[in-house]
Amino acid sequence: MSRTAVQREVAERIERIRKEMKKKDVQGYVVKNLVHVRYLSGYTADAACLFIGLKKNYLLTDFRFTEQAEIDTADFDVQLAKGAHIARLARKHRCSNLFYEPGEFSH
């Protein structure tokens, strides 16, 4: 499958997620499972987390994979994951409700 076709499929998947988020009054969705990260972003390396906002997408990774992330993900703002990055993004996007994958976070 060509890079353009993958990017088009990713954009359609993200749009479907955003529609569900709006229906459920959710402002952010956090994805940590790498299989799901790849499906939703096209990212092919390791060590990543997605934050999908109602208007903007972020892929958080460590310094080893930022270059690959930039290549793989056209519709994501690639950022170095640091400390409480998810919390900062949630505040930035004024998330009063946040989706996350069950079992992917420790309490």
Short mmCIF file of N, CA and C in Angstrom, two decimals:
data_model
loop_
_atom_site.label_atom_id
_atom_site.label_comp_id
_atom_site.label_asym_id
_atom_site.label_seq_id
_atom_site.Cartn_x
_atom_site.Cartn_y
_atom_site.Cartn_z
N MET A 1 0.85 -1.17 0.00
CA MET A 1 0.00 0.00 0.00
C MET A 1 0.90 1.24 0.00
N SER A 2 0.56 2.22 -0.79
CA SER A 2 1.39 3.42 -0.88
C SER A 2 1.26 4.28 0.37
N ARG A 3 2.24 5.12 0.60
CA ARG A 3 2.25 6.03 1.75
C ARG A 3 1.00 6.91 1.73
N THR A 4 0.61 7.40 0.57
CA THR A 4 -0.58 8.26 0.45
C THR A 4 -1.84 7.50 0.83
N ALA A 5 -1.95 6.25 0.40
CA ALA A 5 -3.13 5.44 0.74
C ALA A 5 -3.19 5.19 2.25
N VAL A 6 -2.06 4.92 2.87
CA VAL A 6 -2.01 4.72 4.32
C VAL A 6 -2.44 6.00 5.03
N GLN A 7 -1.92 7.13 4.61
CA GLN A 7 -2.26 8.40 5.24
C GLN A 7 -3.75 8.71 5.10
N ARG A 8 -4.32 8.37 3.95
CA ARG A 8 -5.75 8.58 3.74
C ARG A 8 -6.57 7.69 4.69
N GLU A 9 -6.17 6.43 4.83
CA GLU A 9 -6.88 5.53 5.75
C GLU A 9 -6.75 6.01 7.19
N VAL A 10 -5.55 6.46 7.57
CA VAL A 10 -5.34 6.98 8.92
C VAL A 10 -6.26 8.17 9.17
N ALA A 11 -6.33 9.09 8.23
CA ALA A 11 -7.18 10.28 8.38
C ALA A 11 -8.65 9.88 8.56
N GLU A 12 -9.10 8.88 7.82
CA GLU A 12 -10.49 8.41 7.95
C GLU A 12 -10.73 7.78 9.32
N ARG A 13 -9.76 7.02 9.81
CA ARG A 13 -9.90 6.39 11.13
C ARG A 13 -9.97 7.46 12.23
N ILE A 14 -9.12 8.45 12.13
CA ILE A 14 -9.10 9.53 13.13
C ILE A 14 -10.42 10.30 13.08
N GLU A 15 -10.93 10.53 11.91
CA GLU A 15 -12.21 11.25 11.80
C GLU A 15 -13.34 10.46 12.44
N ARG A 16 -13.36 9.15 12.26
CA ARG A 16 -14.38 8.31 12.91
C ARG A 16 -14.26 8.39 14.43
N ILE A 17 -13.03 8.38 14.92
CA ILE A 17 -12.81 8.49 16.37
C ILE A 17 -13.32 9.85 16.86
N ARG A 18 -13.02 10.90 16.15
CA ARG A 18 -13.46 12.24 16.57
C ARG A 18 -14.98 12.35 16.60
N LYS A 19 -15.65 11.72 15.67
CA LYS A 19 -17.12 11.73 15.69
C LYS A 19 -17.64 11.07 16.96
N GLU A 20 -17.04 9.94 17.34
CA GLU A 20 -17.44 9.25 18.58
C GLU A 20 -17.11 10.10 19.80
N MET A 21 -15.96 10.75 19.77
CA MET A 21 -15.58 11.61 20.88
C MET A 21 -16.61 12.72 21.08
N LYS A 22 -17.01 13.33 19.98
CA LYS A 22 -18.00 14.42 20.07
C LYS A 22 -19.34 13.91 20.60
N LYS A 23 -19.76 12.73 20.14
CA LYS A 23 -21.02 12.15 20.62
C LYS A 23 -20.99 11.91 22.12
N LYS A 24 -19.83 11.53 22.63
CA LYS A 24 -19.70 11.17 24.05
C LYS A 24 -19.13 12.31 24.91
N ASP A 25 -19.00 13.51 24.32
CA ASP A 25 -18.48 14.68 25.02
C ASP A 25 -17.10 14.41 25.62
N VAL A 26 -16.21 13.87 24.78
CA VAL A 26 -14.84 13.57 25.17
C VAL A 26 -13.92 14.47 24.34
N GLN A 27 -12.95 15.09 25.00
CA GLN A 27 -12.07 16.03 24.31
C GLN A 27 -10.70 15.46 23.96
N GLY A 28 -10.36 14.30 24.50
CA GLY A 28 -9.07 13.71 24.21
C GLY A 28 -9.12 12.19 24.29
N TYR A 29 -8.27 11.54 23.51
CA TYR A 29 -8.19 10.08 23.49
C TYR A 29 -6.72 9.70 23.53
N VAL A 30 -6.33 8.90 24.51
CA VAL A 30 -4.94 8.48 24.69
C VAL A 30 -4.81 7.01 24.28
N VAL A 31 -3.85 6.74 23.41
CA VAL A 31 -3.63 5.38 22.91
C VAL A 31 -2.18 5.00 23.21
N LYS A 32 -1.99 3.91 23.98
CA LYS A 32 -0.64 3.47 24.33
C LYS A 32 -0.27 2.11 23.73
N ASN A 33 -1.26 1.29 23.42
CA ASN A 33 -0.99 -0.03 22.84
C ASN A 33 -0.37 0.16 21.45
N LEU A 34 0.84 -0.37 21.23
CA LEU A 34 1.55 -0.12 19.97
C LEU A 34 0.83 -0.64 18.74
N VAL A 35 0.08 -1.71 18.87
CA VAL A 35 -0.71 -2.20 17.73
C VAL A 35 -1.74 -1.14 17.33
N HIS A 36 -2.38 -0.54 18.32
CA HIS A 36 -3.39 0.49 18.06
C HIS A 36 -2.74 1.79 17.60
N VAL A 37 -1.57 2.11 18.15
CA VAL A 37 -0.82 3.30 17.71
C VAL A 37 -0.53 3.18 16.21
N ARG A 38 -0.07 2.02 15.80
CA ARG A 38 0.26 1.81 14.38
C ARG A 38 -0.99 1.92 13.51
N TYR A 39 -2.08 1.31 13.93
CA TYR A 39 -3.32 1.32 13.17
C TYR A 39 -3.87 2.75 13.02
N LEU A 40 -3.76 3.54 14.07
CA LEU A 40 -4.35 4.88 14.05
C LEU A 40 -3.43 5.97 13.51
N SER A 41 -2.13 5.67 13.39
CA SER A 41 -1.20 6.72 12.96
C SER A 41 -0.33 6.36 11.76
N GLY A 42 -0.10 5.06 11.55
CA GLY A 42 0.83 4.64 10.51
C GLY A 42 2.26 4.55 11.01
N TYR A 43 2.49 4.86 12.27
CA TYR A 43 3.82 4.84 12.89
C TYR A 43 4.33 3.41 12.97
N THR A 44 5.59 3.17 12.56
CA THR A 44 6.10 1.80 12.47
C THR A 44 7.20 1.44 13.47
N ALA A 45 7.65 2.38 14.27
CA ALA A 45 8.72 2.09 15.24
C ALA A 45 8.12 1.75 16.61
N ASP A 46 8.95 1.78 17.64
CA ASP A 46 8.53 1.45 19.00
C ASP A 46 8.40 2.71 19.86
N ALA A 47 8.03 2.49 21.11
CA ALA A 47 8.01 3.54 22.13
C ALA A 47 7.19 4.75 21.71
N ALA A 48 5.87 4.59 21.69
CA ALA A 48 5.03 5.71 21.28
C ALA A 48 3.71 5.69 22.02
N CYS A 49 3.12 6.85 22.05
CA CYS A 49 1.79 7.06 22.63
C CYS A 49 1.11 8.12 21.78
N LEU A 50 -0.18 7.97 21.57
CA LEU A 50 -0.94 8.98 20.82
C LEU A 50 -1.84 9.77 21.75
N PHE A 51 -1.98 11.03 21.46
CA PHE A 51 -3.01 11.86 22.08
C PHE A 51 -3.80 12.44 20.91
N ILE A 52 -5.07 12.06 20.82
CA ILE A 52 -5.92 12.56 19.74
C ILE A 52 -6.89 13.56 20.36
N GLY A 53 -6.76 14.80 19.94
CA GLY A 53 -7.66 15.86 20.40
C GLY A 53 -8.76 16.07 19.37
N LEU A 54 -9.68 16.93 19.68
CA LEU A 54 -10.78 17.19 18.74
C LEU A 54 -10.30 17.91 17.48
N LYS A 55 -9.15 18.60 17.57
CA LYS A 55 -8.65 19.33 16.41
C LYS A 55 -7.22 19.00 16.03
N LYS A 56 -6.47 18.35 16.94
CA LYS A 56 -5.06 18.10 16.66
C LYS A 56 -4.64 16.76 17.23
N ASN A 57 -3.68 16.12 16.54
CA ASN A 57 -3.15 14.82 16.94
C ASN A 57 -1.69 14.96 17.36
N TYR A 58 -1.29 14.19 18.35
CA TYR A 58 0.10 14.18 18.81
C TYR A 58 0.59 12.74 18.88
N LEU A 59 1.84 12.55 18.48
CA LEU A 59 2.52 11.28 18.70
C LEU A 59 3.69 11.60 19.62
N LEU A 60 3.70 10.96 20.78
CA LEU A 60 4.76 11.16 21.76
C LEU A 60 5.70 9.97 21.70
N THR A 61 6.98 10.24 21.60
CA THR A 61 7.97 9.18 21.54
C THR A 61 9.26 9.66 22.18
N ASP A 62 10.26 8.78 22.25
CA ASP A 62 11.53 9.22 22.80
C ASP A 62 12.48 9.63 21.68
N PHE A 63 13.63 10.15 22.06
CA PHE A 63 14.56 10.75 21.09
C PHE A 63 15.02 9.78 20.01
N ARG A 64 14.98 8.48 20.28
CA ARG A 64 15.47 7.51 19.30
C ARG A 64 14.56 7.40 18.08
N PHE A 65 13.29 7.78 18.22
CA PHE A 65 12.33 7.50 17.16
C PHE A 65 11.67 8.74 16.55
N THR A 66 12.12 9.93 16.92
CA THR A 66 11.44 11.13 16.40
C THR A 66 11.55 11.25 14.88
N GLU A 67 12.70 10.93 14.33
CA GLU A 67 12.87 11.01 12.88
C GLU A 67 11.93 10.05 12.16
N GLN A 68 11.86 8.81 12.63
CA GLN A 68 10.95 7.83 12.03
C GLN A 68 9.50 8.28 12.18
N ALA A 69 9.16 8.83 13.33
CA ALA A 69 7.79 9.29 13.56
C ALA A 69 7.41 10.40 12.58
N GLU A 70 8.33 11.31 12.32
CA GLU A 70 8.07 12.39 11.35
C GLU A 70 7.82 11.82 9.95
N ILE A 71 8.55 10.79 9.60
CA ILE A 71 8.39 10.15 8.28
C ILE A 71 7.05 9.44 8.18
N ASP A 72 6.69 8.71 9.23
CA ASP A 72 5.51 7.84 9.20
C ASP A 72 4.18 8.58 9.37
N THR A 73 4.18 9.69 10.07
CA THR A 73 2.91 10.30 10.49
C THR A 73 2.77 11.73 9.97
N ALA A 74 1.96 11.90 8.95
CA ALA A 74 1.77 13.21 8.35
C ALA A 74 0.82 14.09 9.17
N ASP A 75 -0.17 13.50 9.80
CA ASP A 75 -1.20 14.27 10.48
C ASP A 75 -1.01 14.37 11.99
N PHE A 76 0.20 14.08 12.46
CA PHE A 76 0.48 14.11 13.89
C PHE A 76 1.62 15.07 14.18
N ASP A 77 1.49 15.80 15.27
CA ASP A 77 2.56 16.63 15.78
C ASP A 77 3.43 15.71 16.63
N VAL A 78 4.66 15.45 16.19
CA VAL A 78 5.56 14.54 16.89
C VAL A 78 6.28 15.33 17.99
N GLN A 79 6.21 14.81 19.21
CA GLN A 79 6.85 15.46 20.35
C GLN A 79 7.60 14.44 21.19
N LEU A 80 8.65 14.91 21.84
CA LEU A 80 9.38 14.06 22.78
C LEU A 80 8.52 13.88 24.03
N ALA A 81 8.33 12.64 24.41
CA ALA A 81 7.55 12.35 25.62
C ALA A 81 8.40 12.67 26.84
N LYS A 82 7.87 13.55 27.69
CA LYS A 82 8.60 13.95 28.90
C LYS A 82 7.62 14.03 30.06
N GLY A 83 7.98 13.40 31.15
CA GLY A 83 7.21 13.54 32.38
C GLY A 83 5.71 13.39 32.19
N ALA A 84 4.97 14.36 32.63
CA ALA A 84 3.50 14.34 32.60
C ALA A 84 2.98 14.95 31.30
N HIS A 85 3.49 14.48 30.19
CA HIS A 85 3.14 15.05 28.88
C HIS A 85 1.64 14.92 28.57
N ILE A 86 1.06 13.77 28.87
CA ILE A 86 -0.37 13.57 28.61
C ILE A 86 -1.19 14.58 29.42
N ALA A 87 -0.82 14.78 30.66
CA ALA A 87 -1.55 15.74 31.51
C ALA A 87 -1.44 17.15 30.94
N ARG A 88 -0.27 17.52 30.45
CA ARG A 88 -0.11 18.85 29.84
C ARG A 88 -0.98 19.00 28.59
N LEU A 89 -1.01 17.97 27.76
CA LEU A 89 -1.84 18.03 26.55
C LEU A 89 -3.32 18.08 26.92
N ALA A 90 -3.72 17.32 27.92
CA ALA A 90 -5.12 17.34 28.36
C ALA A 90 -5.51 18.74 28.84
N ARG A 91 -4.62 19.38 29.60
CA ARG A 91 -4.91 20.76 30.04
C ARG A 91 -4.95 21.71 28.85
N LYS A 92 -3.99 21.57 27.94
CA LYS A 92 -3.93 22.45 26.77
C LYS A 92 -5.22 22.37 25.95
N HIS A 93 -5.77 21.18 25.83
CA HIS A 93 -6.99 20.98 25.04
C HIS A 93 -8.26 21.04 25.90
N ARG A 94 -8.10 21.49 27.13
CA ARG A 94 -9.23 21.68 28.05
C ARG A 94 -10.12 20.44 28.13
N CYS A 95 -9.48 19.31 28.37
CA CYS A 95 -10.19 18.04 28.45
C CYS A 95 -10.87 17.88 29.81
N SER A 96 -12.17 17.91 29.80
CA SER A 96 -12.90 17.57 31.02
C SER A 96 -13.19 16.07 31.03
N ASN A 97 -13.18 15.46 29.86
CA ASN A 97 -13.37 14.01 29.71
C ASN A 97 -12.30 13.48 28.76
N LEU A 98 -11.68 12.38 29.17
CA LEU A 98 -10.57 11.81 28.41
C LEU A 98 -10.78 10.32 28.26
N PHE A 99 -10.73 9.81 27.02
CA PHE A 99 -10.77 8.37 26.77
C PHE A 99 -9.35 7.83 26.90
N TYR A 100 -9.21 6.63 27.39
CA TYR A 100 -7.94 5.92 27.35
C TYR A 100 -8.24 4.44 27.29
N GLU A 101 -7.26 3.68 26.83
CA GLU A 101 -7.44 2.25 26.67
C GLU A 101 -7.38 1.55 28.03
N PRO A 102 -8.37 0.73 28.35
CA PRO A 102 -8.34 0.00 29.62
C PRO A 102 -7.09 -0.87 29.73
N GLY A 103 -6.52 -0.90 30.92
CA GLY A 103 -5.36 -1.74 31.15
C GLY A 103 -4.03 -1.16 30.72
N GLU A 104 -4.03 0.02 30.12
CA GLU A 104 -2.78 0.61 29.61
C GLU A 104 -2.15 1.60 30.59
N PHE A 105 -2.82 1.91 31.68
CA PHE A 105 -2.29 2.85 32.66
C PHE A 105 -2.28 2.20 34.03
N SER A 106 -1.25 2.48 34.80
CA SER A 106 -1.24 2.02 36.18
C SER A 106 -1.87 3.13 37.05
N HIS A 107 -2.43 2.75 38.17
CA HIS A 107 -3.11 3.72 39.03
C HIS A 107 -2.23 4.11 40.17
#
